[in-house]
Structure formats: structure tokens, C-alpha cells
Coordinates of C-alpha atoms in Angstrom, one line a residue:
Chain A
M164 CA -1.3 -17.5 3.0
A165 CA -1.1 -19.4 5.6
G166 CA -4.5 -19.7 7.9
V167 CA -5.3 -19.7 3.9
G168 CA -8.9 -21.0 4.3
E169 CA -8.6 -17.1 6.2
F170 CA -8.2 -15.6 2.5
D171 CA -10.8 -17.9 0.8
I172 CA -14.0 -17.0 2.9
I173 CA -14.3 -13.7 1.2
R174 CA -12.3 -13.6 -2.3
D175 CA -14.5 -13.9 -3.3
Y176 CA -15.4 -10.1 -2.5
F177 CA -12.8 -9.2 -4.5
A178 CA -12.6 -11.0 -7.2
G179 CA -13.5 -8.8 -10.4
A180 CA -10.1 -6.5 -9.0
P181 CA -7.8 -5.3 -11.6
T182 CA -4.5 -7.1 -12.3
G183 CA -0.6 -5.7 -14.0
E184 CA 1.7 -7.2 -15.7
S185 CA 3.7 -6.9 -12.9
V186 CA 1.6 -9.7 -11.0
L187 CA 1.8 -13.4 -12.1
L188 CA -0.2 -15.0 -9.5
G189 CA -2.3 -13.4 -7.0
I190 CA -4.3 -14.1 -4.4
G191 CA -5.0 -17.5 -3.2
D192 CA -1.7 -19.6 -3.0
D193 CA 0.6 -18.8 0.3
C194 CA 2.8 -16.2 -1.1
A195 CA 1.7 -14.1 -4.7
L196 CA 4.6 -13.9 -6.8
L197 CA 5.8 -11.3 -7.8
Q198 CA 7.7 -9.6 -11.6
P199 CA 9.3 -6.1 -11.2
P200 CA 9.7 -4.2 -13.8
A201 CA 13.1 -4.5 -14.6
G202 CA 16.4 -2.5 -12.7
S203 CA 13.9 -0.5 -10.8
V204 CA 13.7 0.1 -7.1
L205 CA 10.8 -0.3 -5.2
A206 CA 9.4 1.3 -2.8
T207 CA 7.1 0.4 0.4
S208 CA 4.6 1.3 3.4
V209 CA 2.1 -0.3 5.5
D210 CA -0.3 1.6 7.0
T211 CA -2.9 0.6 9.5
L212 CA -6.8 2.3 10.3
V213 CA -8.6 1.7 13.6
A214 CA -12.0 1.8 14.0
G215 CA -12.6 4.2 16.8
R216 CA -9.6 5.8 16.4
H217 CA -8.8 6.5 12.6
F218 CA -12.7 6.6 11.0
P219 CA -15.2 6.4 13.8
E220 CA -18.1 3.6 14.3
G221 CA -19.8 2.4 11.9
T222 CA -18.7 4.0 9.6
D223 CA -19.8 3.7 6.1
A224 CA -17.3 0.1 5.0
A225 CA -16.3 2.1 1.3
K226 CA -15.7 5.2 2.6
V227 CA -12.9 3.5 5.4
A228 CA -11.6 0.9 2.0
S229 CA -11.6 4.3 0.2
R230 CA -9.1 5.8 2.8
S231 CA -7.2 3.4 3.3
L232 CA -6.0 2.5 0.5
R233 CA -5.6 5.9 -0.8
V234 CA -3.2 7.3 2.6
N235 CA -1.2 4.3 1.8
L236 CA -1.0 5.7 -1.9
S237 CA 0.1 9.2 -0.7
D238 CA 3.4 7.9 0.6
L239 CA 4.1 6.6 -2.1
A240 CA 3.8 10.1 -4.4
A241 CA 5.7 11.2 -1.5
M242 CA 8.1 9.0 -3.0
G243 CA 7.9 9.3 -6.0
A244 CA 6.8 6.2 -7.0
A245 CA 4.5 4.5 -9.3
P246 CA 2.2 2.1 -8.1
L247 CA 2.0 -1.5 -8.6
W248 CA 0.4 -3.7 -6.2
F249 CA -0.6 -4.2 -2.7
T250 CA -1.4 -6.6 -0.1
L251 CA -4.6 -5.7 2.2
A252 CA -4.8 -7.7 5.7
L253 CA -8.9 -6.9 7.4
T254 CA -9.0 -8.0 11.4
L255 CA -13.7 -7.7 11.5
P256 CA -15.9 -9.1 14.2
S257 CA -17.6 -11.1 11.8
A258 CA -18.1 -11.8 7.9
D259 CA -20.8 -9.5 7.1
R260 CA -21.8 -9.5 4.2
K261 CA -22.8 -6.6 3.9
W262 CA -20.3 -5.4 4.6
L263 CA -17.4 -6.5 3.0
R264 CA -19.4 -6.0 -0.7
G265 CA -19.2 -2.8 0.7
F266 CA -15.6 -2.1 1.0
S267 CA -14.3 -4.5 -1.4
H268 CA -16.6 -2.0 -3.9
G269 CA -15.2 1.0 -2.5
L270 CA -11.3 -0.3 -2.7
L271 CA -12.1 -2.1 -5.8
E272 CA -13.3 1.6 -7.6
T273 CA -9.6 2.9 -5.1
A274 CA -7.3 0.4 -7.0
R275 CA -9.1 0.8 -11.5
E276 CA -8.5 4.6 -10.4
Y277 CA -4.8 4.2 -9.1
G278 CA -4.1 1.5 -11.5
I279 CA -2.3 -1.0 -8.8
S280 CA -3.2 -4.4 -8.3
L281 CA -4.5 -6.1 -5.3
V282 CA -2.6 -9.4 -4.4
G283 CA -3.1 -10.6 -1.0
G284 CA -4.5 -10.2 1.9
D285 CA -5.7 -11.7 5.5
T286 CA -8.6 -12.0 6.9
T287 CA -9.3 -12.3 10.9
A288 CA -11.4 -11.8 13.4
G289 CA -11.3 -9.4 15.9
P290 CA -11.7 -5.6 16.3
L291 CA -11.9 -3.6 12.5
S292 CA -8.8 -3.1 11.7
I293 CA -7.1 -2.5 8.2
T294 CA -3.8 -2.5 6.9
V295 CA -3.1 -2.0 3.8
Q296 CA 1.1 -2.4 2.9
V297 CA 1.5 -1.2 -0.9
T298 CA 4.6 -1.1 -3.7
G299 CA 5.3 1.0 -6.7
H300 CA 8.9 1.4 -8.2
A301 CA 11.1 5.4 -8.6
A302 CA 13.3 5.6 -11.3
K303 CA 14.5 8.8 -8.6
P304 CA 13.3 8.2 -5.2
L305 CA 12.4 11.3 -3.0
R306 CA 14.2 10.7 0.1
R307 CA 13.9 13.0 2.9
D308 CA 17.6 14.3 3.6
G309 CA 18.2 15.3 -0.2
A310 CA 17.1 19.0 0.9
S311 CA 19.4 22.2 0.8
V312 CA 19.8 25.3 2.0
G313 CA 18.7 27.8 -1.1
D314 CA 16.4 25.4 -1.8
A315 CA 12.1 26.8 -2.5
V316 CA 9.5 24.6 -0.3
Y317 CA 6.4 24.0 -2.3
V318 CA 2.6 22.8 -1.1
S319 CA 2.0 20.5 -3.9
G320 CA -2.0 21.8 -2.8
P321 CA -4.3 23.3 -0.6
L322 CA -4.2 22.3 3.2
G323 CA -6.9 22.5 5.5
A324 CA -9.6 20.8 4.4
A325 CA -9.3 17.2 6.2
A326 CA -8.3 19.2 9.2
A327 CA -11.7 21.5 9.3
A328 CA -13.8 18.9 7.6
L329 CA -13.1 16.4 11.0
P330 CA -15.9 17.6 13.8
V331 CA -17.9 16.7 11.0
V332 CA -16.8 13.6 10.2
E333 CA -17.5 12.3 13.9
R334 CA -20.2 14.1 13.7
K335 CA -19.8 16.4 16.2
R336 CA -20.9 19.0 14.3
K337 CA -24.2 19.3 11.6
V338 CA -24.1 21.3 8.7
D339 CA -26.5 21.4 6.0
A340 CA -26.5 17.9 3.6
E341 CA -24.1 19.8 1.1
L342 CA -21.4 20.9 3.5
Q343 CA -21.3 17.6 4.9
Q344 CA -20.6 15.5 2.5
A345 CA -17.6 18.1 0.5
A346 CA -16.2 17.2 4.5
E347 CA -16.7 13.1 3.6
A348 CA -15.1 13.6 0.7
A349 CA -12.4 15.7 2.1
F350 CA -11.4 12.8 4.4
Y351 CA -12.6 10.3 3.5
W352 CA -11.5 10.3 -0.7
P353 CA -7.9 12.3 -0.3
E354 CA -6.1 12.5 -3.1
P355 CA -2.8 11.1 -3.6
Q356 CA -0.2 13.2 -5.5
L357 CA 1.1 10.3 -7.6
Q358 CA 1.1 12.3 -11.0
L359 CA 2.2 15.3 -9.7
A360 CA 5.1 13.7 -8.0
Q361 CA 6.1 11.9 -11.3
S362 CA 6.1 15.8 -12.8
I363 CA 8.1 17.5 -10.2
A364 CA 10.2 13.8 -9.1
P365 CA 13.8 14.9 -11.5
L366 CA 13.6 18.7 -10.3
A367 CA 13.3 17.9 -6.0
T368 CA 15.7 16.7 -3.9
A369 CA 12.8 16.0 -1.3
A370 CA 9.4 15.5 -0.8
I371 CA 7.0 14.5 2.3
D372 CA 3.4 13.8 2.3
I373 CA 1.5 15.9 4.5
S374 CA -0.3 13.8 7.2
D375 CA 0.4 15.1 10.4
G376 CA 1.0 18.5 9.1
L377 CA 2.6 20.7 7.0
L378 CA 4.7 21.5 10.3
A379 CA 4.9 18.4 11.6
D380 CA 5.9 17.4 8.0
L381 CA 8.1 19.6 7.0
G382 CA 9.6 19.4 10.6
H383 CA 11.2 15.9 9.0
I384 CA 12.4 17.2 6.1
C385 CA 14.6 19.8 7.7
R386 CA 15.6 17.0 10.7
A387 CA 16.5 14.1 8.0
S388 CA 18.2 16.9 5.3
G389 CA 19.3 19.3 8.5
V390 CA 18.4 21.9 7.4
S391 CA 15.7 24.7 8.7
A392 CA 13.0 25.7 6.9
T393 CA 11.4 29.7 6.6
V394 CA 7.5 29.4 6.1
D395 CA 5.7 32.7 5.4
L396 CA 1.6 31.2 6.5
E397 CA 0.1 33.9 4.4
S398 CA 1.4 32.5 1.3
L399 CA -0.5 28.9 2.5
P400 CA -3.0 28.0 0.1
V401 CA -5.4 27.2 2.0
A402 CA -8.7 25.4 1.0
A403 CA -12.1 26.7 0.7
L404 CA -13.7 23.8 2.9
A405 CA -11.2 24.8 5.6
R406 CA -12.2 28.8 5.0
E407 CA -16.2 28.2 4.8
L408 CA -16.7 25.6 8.0
A409 CA -13.7 27.4 10.1
G410 CA -13.6 30.7 9.6
E411 CA -10.8 32.7 10.4
S412 CA -9.1 29.7 12.0
A413 CA -8.4 28.7 8.5
R414 CA -4.8 29.1 8.1
E415 CA -4.0 27.4 11.3
L416 CA -5.4 24.1 10.2
A417 CA -4.0 24.9 6.7
A418 CA -0.9 25.0 8.9
T419 CA -1.0 22.4 11.1
G420 CA -4.4 20.5 10.1
G421 CA -3.2 17.0 9.2
D422 CA -4.5 14.4 6.6
D423 CA -5.2 16.5 3.5
Y424 CA -2.5 14.5 2.0
Q425 CA -1.2 17.5 -0.1
L426 CA 3.3 16.7 -0.9
C427 CA 5.1 19.4 0.1
F428 CA 8.2 19.1 -0.8
T429 CA 11.9 20.8 -2.1
V430 CA 13.5 22.3 -5.2
P431 CA 16.3 23.6 -5.9
A432 CA 16.6 27.4 -6.2
A433 CA 18.2 27.3 -9.9
Q434 CA 15.6 24.1 -10.9
V435 CA 12.6 26.4 -9.6
P436 CA 11.8 28.8 -12.7
E437 CA 11.7 25.0 -14.8
L438 CA 9.4 23.7 -11.5
E439 CA 7.0 27.1 -12.3
Q440 CA 6.6 25.2 -16.5
L441 CA 5.3 22.6 -15.5
N442 CA 2.5 24.3 -14.3
S443 CA 1.2 21.7 -12.0
G444 CA -0.2 23.8 -9.4
A445 CA 2.3 23.8 -6.8
V446 CA 3.2 26.7 -4.4
R447 CA 5.4 28.1 -2.8
I448 CA 5.5 28.4 0.8
G449 CA 9.3 29.2 1.7
T450 CA 12.4 27.9 2.1
L451 CA 15.2 26.3 3.1
V452 CA 18.4 27.7 5.6
D453 CA 20.9 26.9 7.5
A454 CA 20.1 25.4 10.3
A455 CA 22.9 26.6 12.9
G456 CA 22.8 23.1 14.6
E457 CA 18.8 22.7 15.3
P458 CA 16.8 21.8 12.9
Q459 CA 13.7 23.4 13.4
V460 CA 10.6 24.9 11.1
L461 CA 10.5 29.1 11.7
T462 CA 7.0 30.2 10.7
R463 CA 6.4 34.4 9.8
W464 CA 2.6 35.5 10.0
R465 CA 2.2 39.0 9.0
G466 CA 6.1 39.9 9.2
Q467 CA 5.8 38.5 12.6
S468 CA 7.1 35.2 14.3
W469 CA 4.4 32.7 14.8
S470 CA 3.9 29.0 17.0
P471 CA 0.8 26.8 16.2
K472 CA -0.7 26.1 19.5
E473 CA -0.5 22.7 18.6
S474 CA 1.3 20.8 15.8
G475 CA 0.7 18.2 14.6
Y476 CA -1.1 14.5 14.8
Q477 CA -0.4 12.9 19.1
H478 CA -0.5 8.5 18.1
F479 CA 0.1 8.4 21.5
Chain B
M300 CA 5.1 5.8 6.3
A301 CA 1.8 8.4 6.9
G302 CA 1.5 9.3 10.9
V303 CA 6.1 9.0 10.6
G304 CA 6.0 9.4 14.1
E305 CA 3.9 7.0 14.9
F306 CA 7.3 4.8 14.0
D307 CA 8.7 6.6 15.9
I308 CA 8.2 6.3 19.6
I309 CA 9.7 2.7 19.0
R310 CA 11.8 2.6 16.3
D311 CA 15.2 2.6 19.0
Y312 CA 13.5 -0.3 20.0
F313 CA 14.0 -1.5 17.0
A314 CA 16.8 -0.4 15.4
G315 CA 19.1 -3.0 15.9
A316 CA 17.3 -4.4 12.8
P317 CA 19.8 -6.2 10.1
T318 CA 19.5 -5.1 6.8
G319 CA 20.1 -6.9 4.2
E320 CA 22.3 -5.5 0.7
S321 CA 18.6 -5.4 -1.0
V322 CA 17.5 -3.1 1.4
L323 CA 18.6 0.9 -0.1
L324 CA 16.7 2.9 2.5
G325 CA 15.0 1.4 5.8
I326 CA 13.0 2.0 9.2
G327 CA 11.9 5.9 8.9
D328 CA 11.1 7.7 5.9
D329 CA 7.5 7.0 4.4
C330 CA 8.5 4.7 1.8
A331 CA 11.5 2.0 2.3
L332 CA 13.9 1.2 -0.5
L333 CA 14.1 -2.3 -2.1
Q334 CA 16.2 -3.2 -4.7
P335 CA 15.6 -7.3 -5.5
P336 CA 17.9 -9.4 -6.6
A337 CA 18.2 -9.1 -10.9
G338 CA 15.1 -11.0 -12.6
S339 CA 14.2 -12.3 -9.5
V340 CA 9.9 -13.4 -8.9
L341 CA 9.4 -12.4 -5.5
A342 CA 6.6 -14.5 -3.3
T343 CA 5.1 -12.4 -0.8
S344 CA 2.4 -12.9 1.5
V345 CA 0.8 -11.3 5.2
D346 CA -0.5 -12.4 8.3
T347 CA -2.2 -11.0 11.2
L348 CA -2.3 -12.3 15.1
V349 CA -4.8 -11.2 17.1
A350 CA -4.5 -11.4 21.1
G351 CA -7.6 -13.5 22.1
R352 CA -8.0 -15.2 19.1
H353 CA -4.0 -17.0 18.1
F354 CA -2.8 -16.2 20.8
P355 CA -4.1 -15.0 24.4
E356 CA -4.3 -12.4 25.6
G357 CA -1.3 -11.4 28.3
T358 CA 1.6 -14.1 26.5
D359 CA 5.1 -12.6 26.7
A360 CA 5.9 -10.0 24.3
A361 CA 8.7 -12.3 22.8
K362 CA 6.3 -15.7 21.8
V363 CA 4.3 -13.1 19.5
A364 CA 6.8 -11.4 18.0
S365 CA 9.3 -14.8 17.1
R366 CA 5.2 -16.7 16.5
S367 CA 4.2 -13.4 13.9
L368 CA 8.0 -13.5 11.6
R369 CA 7.8 -17.7 11.9
V370 CA 4.3 -18.2 10.5
N371 CA 4.3 -16.3 7.7
L372 CA 8.9 -17.3 6.9
S373 CA 6.7 -20.7 6.6
D374 CA 4.7 -18.7 3.2
L375 CA 8.0 -18.1 2.0
A376 CA 9.2 -22.1 2.3
A377 CA 5.9 -23.3 0.7
M378 CA 6.7 -20.7 -2.3
G379 CA 10.3 -22.6 -2.4
A380 CA 11.5 -18.2 -1.8
A381 CA 14.7 -17.4 -0.2
P382 CA 13.5 -14.7 2.9
L383 CA 14.3 -10.8 2.0
W384 CA 12.9 -7.9 3.9
F385 CA 9.9 -7.7 6.2
T386 CA 7.7 -5.3 7.8
L387 CA 5.5 -5.1 10.8
A388 CA 1.9 -3.1 11.9
L389 CA 2.2 -3.2 15.3
T390 CA -1.2 -2.4 17.2
L391 CA -1.0 -1.8 20.5
P392 CA -2.8 -1.0 23.0
S393 CA 0.1 1.4 24.5
A394 CA 2.9 2.3 23.5
D395 CA 3.9 -0.5 26.6
R396 CA 8.2 -0.3 26.8
K397 CA 8.6 -3.2 28.6
W398 CA 6.5 -5.3 26.3
L399 CA 7.8 -2.6 23.6
R400 CA 11.8 -4.5 24.7
G401 CA 10.5 -7.3 24.7
F402 CA 8.6 -7.8 21.6
S403 CA 11.8 -6.3 19.1
H404 CA 14.2 -8.8 20.7
G405 CA 12.1 -11.6 20.0
L406 CA 12.0 -9.9 16.8
L407 CA 15.1 -9.3 16.1
E408 CA 16.6 -12.3 18.0
T409 CA 13.8 -14.8 14.9
A410 CA 14.8 -11.8 11.8
R411 CA 18.5 -12.4 12.6
E412 CA 18.1 -16.6 12.4
Y413 CA 17.1 -16.4 9.3
G414 CA 18.4 -13.4 7.6
I415 CA 15.4 -11.4 7.2
S416 CA 15.5 -6.9 7.4
L417 CA 12.8 -5.3 9.0
V418 CA 12.4 -2.6 7.1
G419 CA 9.3 -0.1 7.4
G420 CA 6.2 -0.3 10.0
D421 CA 3.2 1.4 11.2
T422 CA 2.2 1.8 14.8
T423 CA -1.5 2.6 16.5
A424 CA -3.4 2.5 19.8
G425 CA -6.3 -0.3 19.2
P426 CA -6.4 -3.6 20.7
L427 CA -4.1 -6.4 20.2
S428 CA -2.5 -7.3 16.7
I429 CA 0.7 -7.6 14.6
T430 CA 0.1 -8.4 11.3
V431 CA 3.9 -8.9 9.2
Q432 CA 4.1 -9.1 5.5
V433 CA 7.0 -11.6 4.0
T434 CA 8.7 -10.7 1.2
G435 CA 11.8 -13.6 -0.6
H436 CA 13.3 -14.6 -4.1
A437 CA 12.5 -17.5 -5.5
A438 CA 14.5 -19.4 -8.6
K439 CA 11.5 -21.8 -9.2
P440 CA 8.9 -20.7 -7.1
L441 CA 6.5 -23.6 -5.2
R442 CA 2.6 -22.8 -6.5
R443 CA 0.2 -24.7 -5.2
D444 CA -1.6 -26.0 -8.3
G445 CA 2.1 -28.0 -10.6
A446 CA 0.7 -31.3 -8.7
S447 CA -0.7 -34.6 -11.5
V448 CA -1.6 -37.9 -10.9
G449 CA 0.7 -40.2 -9.9
D450 CA 2.9 -36.8 -7.4
A451 CA 4.3 -38.6 -4.8
V452 CA 2.8 -36.4 -1.9
Y453 CA 5.6 -36.0 1.6
V454 CA 5.7 -34.1 4.5
S455 CA 8.5 -32.6 5.5
G456 CA 8.6 -33.9 9.0
P457 CA 6.4 -34.7 12.5
L458 CA 2.8 -33.7 13.3
G459 CA 0.6 -32.5 16.0
A460 CA 3.1 -31.0 18.2
A461 CA 1.2 -27.8 18.2
A462 CA -2.9 -29.2 18.0
A463 CA -1.5 -31.2 21.1
A464 CA 0.5 -28.9 22.6
L465 CA -2.6 -25.6 22.5
P466 CA -4.4 -27.0 25.8
V467 CA -1.0 -26.9 27.5
V468 CA -0.7 -22.9 25.6
E469 CA -4.1 -22.0 26.3
R470 CA -3.3 -23.2 30.2
K471 CA -6.6 -25.3 30.1
R472 CA -3.8 -27.7 30.5
K473 CA -1.6 -28.0 34.0
V474 CA 1.3 -30.0 32.7
D475 CA 5.6 -29.6 34.2
A476 CA 7.5 -26.8 34.2
E477 CA 9.7 -29.7 31.4
L478 CA 6.2 -30.3 29.1
Q479 CA 5.3 -26.8 28.9
Q480 CA 8.8 -24.7 28.1
A481 CA 8.2 -28.7 24.7
A482 CA 4.7 -26.3 24.6
E483 CA 5.4 -23.6 24.3
A484 CA 8.5 -24.0 22.1
A485 CA 6.1 -25.8 19.8
F486 CA 3.5 -23.7 19.7
Y487 CA 5.5 -20.5 19.1
W488 CA 8.7 -20.8 18.2
P489 CA 7.4 -23.0 15.4
E490 CA 10.4 -23.5 12.2
P491 CA 9.9 -22.5 9.4
Q492 CA 11.0 -24.8 6.8
L493 CA 13.2 -22.2 4.7
Q494 CA 16.4 -24.4 4.3
L495 CA 14.3 -27.4 2.9
A496 CA 12.0 -26.1 0.6
Q497 CA 15.0 -25.0 -0.9
S498 CA 16.4 -28.1 -1.5
I499 CA 13.6 -29.8 -2.2
A500 CA 12.2 -26.8 -4.7
P501 CA 13.7 -28.1 -7.5
L502 CA 12.6 -31.8 -7.6
A503 CA 8.9 -31.1 -6.0
T504 CA 5.8 -30.4 -8.2
A505 CA 3.2 -27.9 -5.6
A506 CA 3.4 -27.0 -1.9
I507 CA 1.9 -26.0 0.6
D508 CA 2.5 -24.8 4.7
I509 CA 0.7 -26.7 7.1
S510 CA -0.9 -24.0 9.0
D511 CA -4.3 -25.6 9.1
G512 CA -4.0 -29.3 8.8
L513 CA -2.3 -31.7 6.7
L514 CA -5.4 -33.2 5.5
A515 CA -6.3 -29.3 4.6
D516 CA -4.5 -28.3 3.2
L517 CA -3.3 -31.3 1.1
G518 CA -6.9 -30.2 0.2
H519 CA -5.6 -26.9 -1.2
I520 CA -2.9 -28.5 -3.2
C521 CA -5.5 -31.4 -4.5
R522 CA -8.5 -28.9 -5.8
A523 CA -5.7 -26.2 -6.9
S524 CA -4.1 -28.7 -9.5
G525 CA -7.5 -31.3 -10.3
V526 CA -6.2 -34.2 -8.8
S527 CA -7.1 -36.8 -5.9
A528 CA -4.8 -37.2 -3.3
T529 CA -4.7 -41.1 -1.3
V530 CA -3.2 -40.7 2.3
D531 CA -2.6 -43.6 5.0
L532 CA -2.6 -42.0 8.5
E533 CA 0.0 -44.7 8.9
S534 CA 3.0 -43.0 7.0
L535 CA 2.6 -40.0 9.2
P536 CA 5.4 -39.6 11.1
V537 CA 4.0 -38.2 14.7
A538 CA 5.8 -35.6 16.6
A539 CA 7.0 -36.7 20.0
L540 CA 5.3 -34.5 21.7
A541 CA 2.0 -35.0 20.4
R542 CA 2.5 -38.6 21.2
E543 CA 3.4 -37.6 25.0
L544 CA 0.9 -34.8 25.6
A545 CA -2.0 -36.3 23.5
G546 CA -1.6 -40.2 23.5
E547 CA -3.7 -42.2 20.9
S548 CA -5.1 -39.8 19.7
A549 CA -2.0 -38.4 18.4
R550 CA -2.1 -39.3 14.7
E551 CA -5.6 -37.8 14.2
L552 CA -4.0 -34.6 15.9
A553 CA -0.6 -35.1 12.8
A554 CA -3.5 -35.5 10.4
T555 CA -5.6 -32.8 11.6
G556 CA -4.1 -30.1 14.2
G557 CA -2.8 -27.1 12.6
D558 CA 0.2 -24.9 13.5
D559 CA 3.5 -27.0 12.5
Y560 CA 4.6 -25.2 9.6
Q561 CA 6.0 -27.8 8.6
L562 CA 5.3 -28.7 4.3
C563 CA 3.8 -30.9 2.7
F564 CA 4.8 -31.1 -1.3
T565 CA 4.5 -33.7 -3.8
V566 CA 7.6 -35.2 -6.3
P567 CA 7.0 -36.9 -10.2
A568 CA 7.6 -40.3 -9.4
A569 CA 10.5 -40.8 -11.3
Q570 CA 11.9 -37.7 -9.6
V571 CA 11.2 -39.9 -5.9
P572 CA 14.3 -41.6 -6.1
E573 CA 16.4 -38.7 -6.6
L574 CA 14.3 -36.6 -3.3
E575 CA 16.2 -39.4 -1.2
Q576 CA 19.0 -38.9 -2.1
L577 CA 18.9 -35.4 -0.4
N578 CA 18.5 -37.2 2.9
S579 CA 15.6 -34.5 4.0
G580 CA 13.6 -35.5 6.4
A581 CA 10.9 -35.5 4.8
V582 CA 8.7 -38.5 4.4
R583 CA 6.1 -40.2 2.2
I584 CA 2.7 -39.8 2.9
G585 CA 1.4 -40.5 -0.2
T586 CA 0.0 -40.2 -3.7
L587 CA -2.4 -38.4 -6.1
V588 CA -4.8 -40.2 -8.5
D589 CA -7.1 -39.0 -10.6
A590 CA -9.5 -37.3 -9.3
A591 CA -13.6 -37.9 -11.7
G592 CA -14.3 -34.0 -11.7
E593 CA -14.5 -33.8 -7.5
P594 CA -10.6 -33.2 -6.1
Q595 CA -10.6 -34.4 -2.5
V596 CA -8.5 -35.7 0.3
L597 CA -8.6 -40.0 0.6
T598 CA -7.3 -41.1 4.3
R599 CA -7.0 -44.6 4.9
W600 CA -6.3 -46.3 8.4
R601 CA -5.0 -49.8 8.7
G602 CA -6.5 -51.4 5.9
Q603 CA -9.9 -48.8 6.6
S604 CA -11.6 -45.3 4.8
W605 CA -11.3 -43.2 7.7
S606 CA -12.5 -39.6 8.5
P607 CA -11.7 -37.5 11.1
K608 CA -13.9 -35.5 13.1
E609 CA -12.9 -32.1 12.4
S610 CA -10.4 -30.8 9.2
G611 CA -8.8 -28.0 9.5
Y612 CA -9.3 -24.9 11.3
Q613 CA -12.9 -22.3 10.7
H614 CA -11.5 -18.9 10.9
F615 CA -15.1 -17.9 11.7

């Protein structure tokens, strides 16, 4: 990397990084050298987490590291891709050894869990932010624009936990130690749905990961595919933690809250029996219908049309 | 990308991005989908530029964009790789339309010049910083660790211009409009040595781009290859702009100043005649010698051993 001295400083902290067979040359030269699996389609995604915006200032470094890699791995899952390698661009106020130890521990633990290799990076002095770029390979990529009228709409698992956890994570709400820990796990250790993605990819027509909120993210599939969706709120799988923390509001958080990193995907009606046989844990929540020129998500709750008070994360 | 709304906001600004045939799906889904050339080795590098550290606050957006992509392309050149695609992670205080127009103009102009495709990104609110990750492919990758005793040491072109320009760019020194423009060109429009790299790659044993300063960067080759280098300062090609701005100090800036993004590379003695026949403009500046267990760069000036007052950029 240009500014080679930069990564040298912290290279030691990442020395234990796992390395897959696709990595010919990792950290330490101007570029990493990589040999993709023969004939593969690569999927790549980049995300930045900024202190004070995506996580509270002063958050434990291992938590920040875990979340920064997991949210990127979730993008690979959303494309039906398997992880290969990633890079890290780290901007931090000073080369704080304790912070770097915690960060590298959290990062490499997550990397080992999901079998992805750290191949390079850059470190600069400045306000704390973390940019991770992941690359994977997909046998059958799942795009947003492949869905059709009649497809069934699924989510991969319970929703609402991360959104319900947010006030606790931000220390705006006090709870007991056990709930505090559960809230932090939901927010900092979301589970990228990589295995489920591999199993449903042959059957699915479109997929997205739920980062901005189910209704907002399903809306992206609808617009890209030129269809509308009907969703029955009663069918949503609501996370137990969301019920515990948010009570009556849990169902709304499941519909509109972000940061759960479950998948939303679509399957043709004819493939629904095969999908159900996978016992993947995915739950059917709706159906795609004719958009009549205006793709949208039509939500019902107890037989009535329902609109969220707010839908999705506002980035600016 | 997760946080898909984010890049949507500015996607329009990058709509004119050139797209190569290796790009199956660009901006707008959870991941870009890419089809690398068959059997190729990929080279990838990431760099972050932070406002107030790598460029002055308030710098024209097009200049920042140009520099951020060019310094990354230089890393591809240093590996002997040809550009394929890149991503952009942009953190900016607000979605300032004028700034975004200027930035996208500078970025896409540079992308077109070097034939590289913008395939994805992320935009977040926060203190201004730009992270670019480039990927290219290399027929014969040039690593730092391939050099041997007896190899000739070359630089690809004149040095010292960017270091001499820095006080002007930072407005610490006032010069006339013409010199101001030349200084800004040297700093914000460095020319990644991609073509030269392709021509010398079959002959070279190691290469690096000069971002931290010649002596520091040649030192990286020496340590990686387990050799020492003798360099004769009188043989250094000194940039005319460095002489004009720095006078007597120009030669020292050529030896130790960073940011020129020329290449330093090594060629076996037997291949020197073939290299010279390329008429690449590269200049021989020294020879690799036995390190005797302690790789270092041994510099001479007018027959005397010479040490720089400072060597290379300090990142923290």
C-alpha cells in the first residue's frame, strides 16, 4: 500500500490473521496478490463505521471490530457469496496499543469464525473510523433485480433485536447486566447469514440484507425488480429480545428497525415446497404482486392497511 | 452495500463512471459482481486520505479526488498490475452538492484516463476522509522481495517535485500563479507509472512506488529482499520544479521527499542492456550489494558517505 510505513506500525497486531489458499501475498507489499477460484464471479462490498455515528465514542475496540467485519460479511450473504478475503482501512487518533490489541483480537476472532483472510490495509491518523472491504465468490449471485410477481417473500430469522437494543447500547436506557449483555451482543455481534444464503441461493430469485429495516430493504428489491410486495405484519418473526426490551413496540421495530442483518429473499411459488424442506429457519412474510407502475411495500396488520411512523435509517 | 441508502444519495454524481467488461454488476446492490480475466492474479490496495493530514482542509474537491485515485493506481503500477476496478468509501460532513459535483468530476476524469471502473462504495456522515481501494491484474507481479545482489537500481523519473511543492500547496509559502499551478499539479495530479511498469515488469526483479521518499522506500526493497543498496546522489534525476522551488535543497528532497509516485525498481545486471533499449526514461541510481546481515541503503554524495537529515514520512 502507498504509505507503507503506516501498516507496518500495526502489522504485528494482525500477524495471526488466517490466510486462505487464494492469498498468494498478504500484508506488507504495495498490493496483496490474490488468485480467485477458477471461473468464479467475485462479489465485493465496502462499509465505513464512524465513531459517534455508527457506534458510541469510547466503545470497546473488540466490539467495534466485530461489528465492522460482520456487517460486511452480511453483504456477501445477501449476494449468496462465500467469503474469500478482506482489507481494513483504519483511521485512529493515535497508535494506542491497548486499543489496537482489543481491535485486532475482535477482528481476527471474527475472521477465523467465518474463514476470511485479512490481506491488506492502511492506517492513518485522524478521527476514529473503520472501513472494511470484503470479497467473496458466488456460484449463483443473488441480485436485487431478479424477483417476479407471485414470488414468496421470506426473512431468514427474528427481527427487531438490534433496534430494540440501540438505546441500551447508547447508554440512554439502563437495564440489568444480563439484558445489557444481550443488547450488546445483538448490536455488535450480528450473525451474517452466510450458511443460510448458500443453502437458499439455488432457489431464490432476489435477496438483500436487512440493514436499514425490513420494509425499507424489501422496498429496494421491489424497485429493482419492478414489483410490489404485500407483507402481513402478523407473520413477522419478532426477536425475543425485542419483545423483552420494547414490549408492544417490538413488532414495529421488527418491521422498520435496522441493524439485524437477517436476509430478506424471494422464492418462486413453485419452489416454496423445496425451500420449506430445507428447514432453514426462514419465515414466509408475504408475496410479490403487480406493481402497476409504482413499486411499493403494502403492509397489513390485523386486516388493516398499516404504515410505519418512520421507515428506514436516514444517512444524512 | 449495507446502508444502501447511503450510496443512493450520491449515486447520481457517479452515474457517468466508465465500466469495463470485467464488471457484471456495478453500483447499487449489496455487492458489485466482477468477473476477473481468466487465470489472472489480482493485485489490490487500499489507501485513506484524511482532510487536514493528507491535504489541507478546504481543498478543491476535484483535486482531492484526483490524488486519492492516483496514489492508489500507483500501488498497482508498483506491482506491475493493470487497472480493473475500484471502490470509494467517502466520509463527509454533509451531502454538499457543489463539493460532490467537483469530487465526482475529478474522480471520473482520472478513472477514464487510466481505464478503471468505479464498481461500488459507501458514503457516511463524519469528518472528511476518502478511502479508495483499487484492484488490477498482473501477468508477472513485481514484489518487493525478489531483488538480488548485483541487481541495478532504477527510478522511473524525476524526483523531489511533490516535496518541494508541499509548502506551496499548504499555503505556507507564496509564489506566483504559474508556480502555484505547477506545485498543485505535482501534488494533486501525480502520474501513476502504469505504462512504464508494464514495459519493465518482464525484466524487473522487485519494485515499489515512491510515496514515503526514495531512500525509505528503497529500504523496504532491501529489507524484504535481504540486500543492501548503494546509491549515488549525483545520479538522481531531480525534478525541474524541485530545483526551481528548493534550489540547493532539491537533491535532498529528491532523495528523501515523498509523494512523487515514481517507481523504484531493480533489474539483474544481465538484463540492463535490454532495459536501456526500452528508452523508458528510467534512470539508474545504484546497485544492490551484500547486506552482511544488515540490509540498508548506503548513500554517497561527491565521493562521501551521506545521511539525510530525516528519512521518510512519519505516519504517527
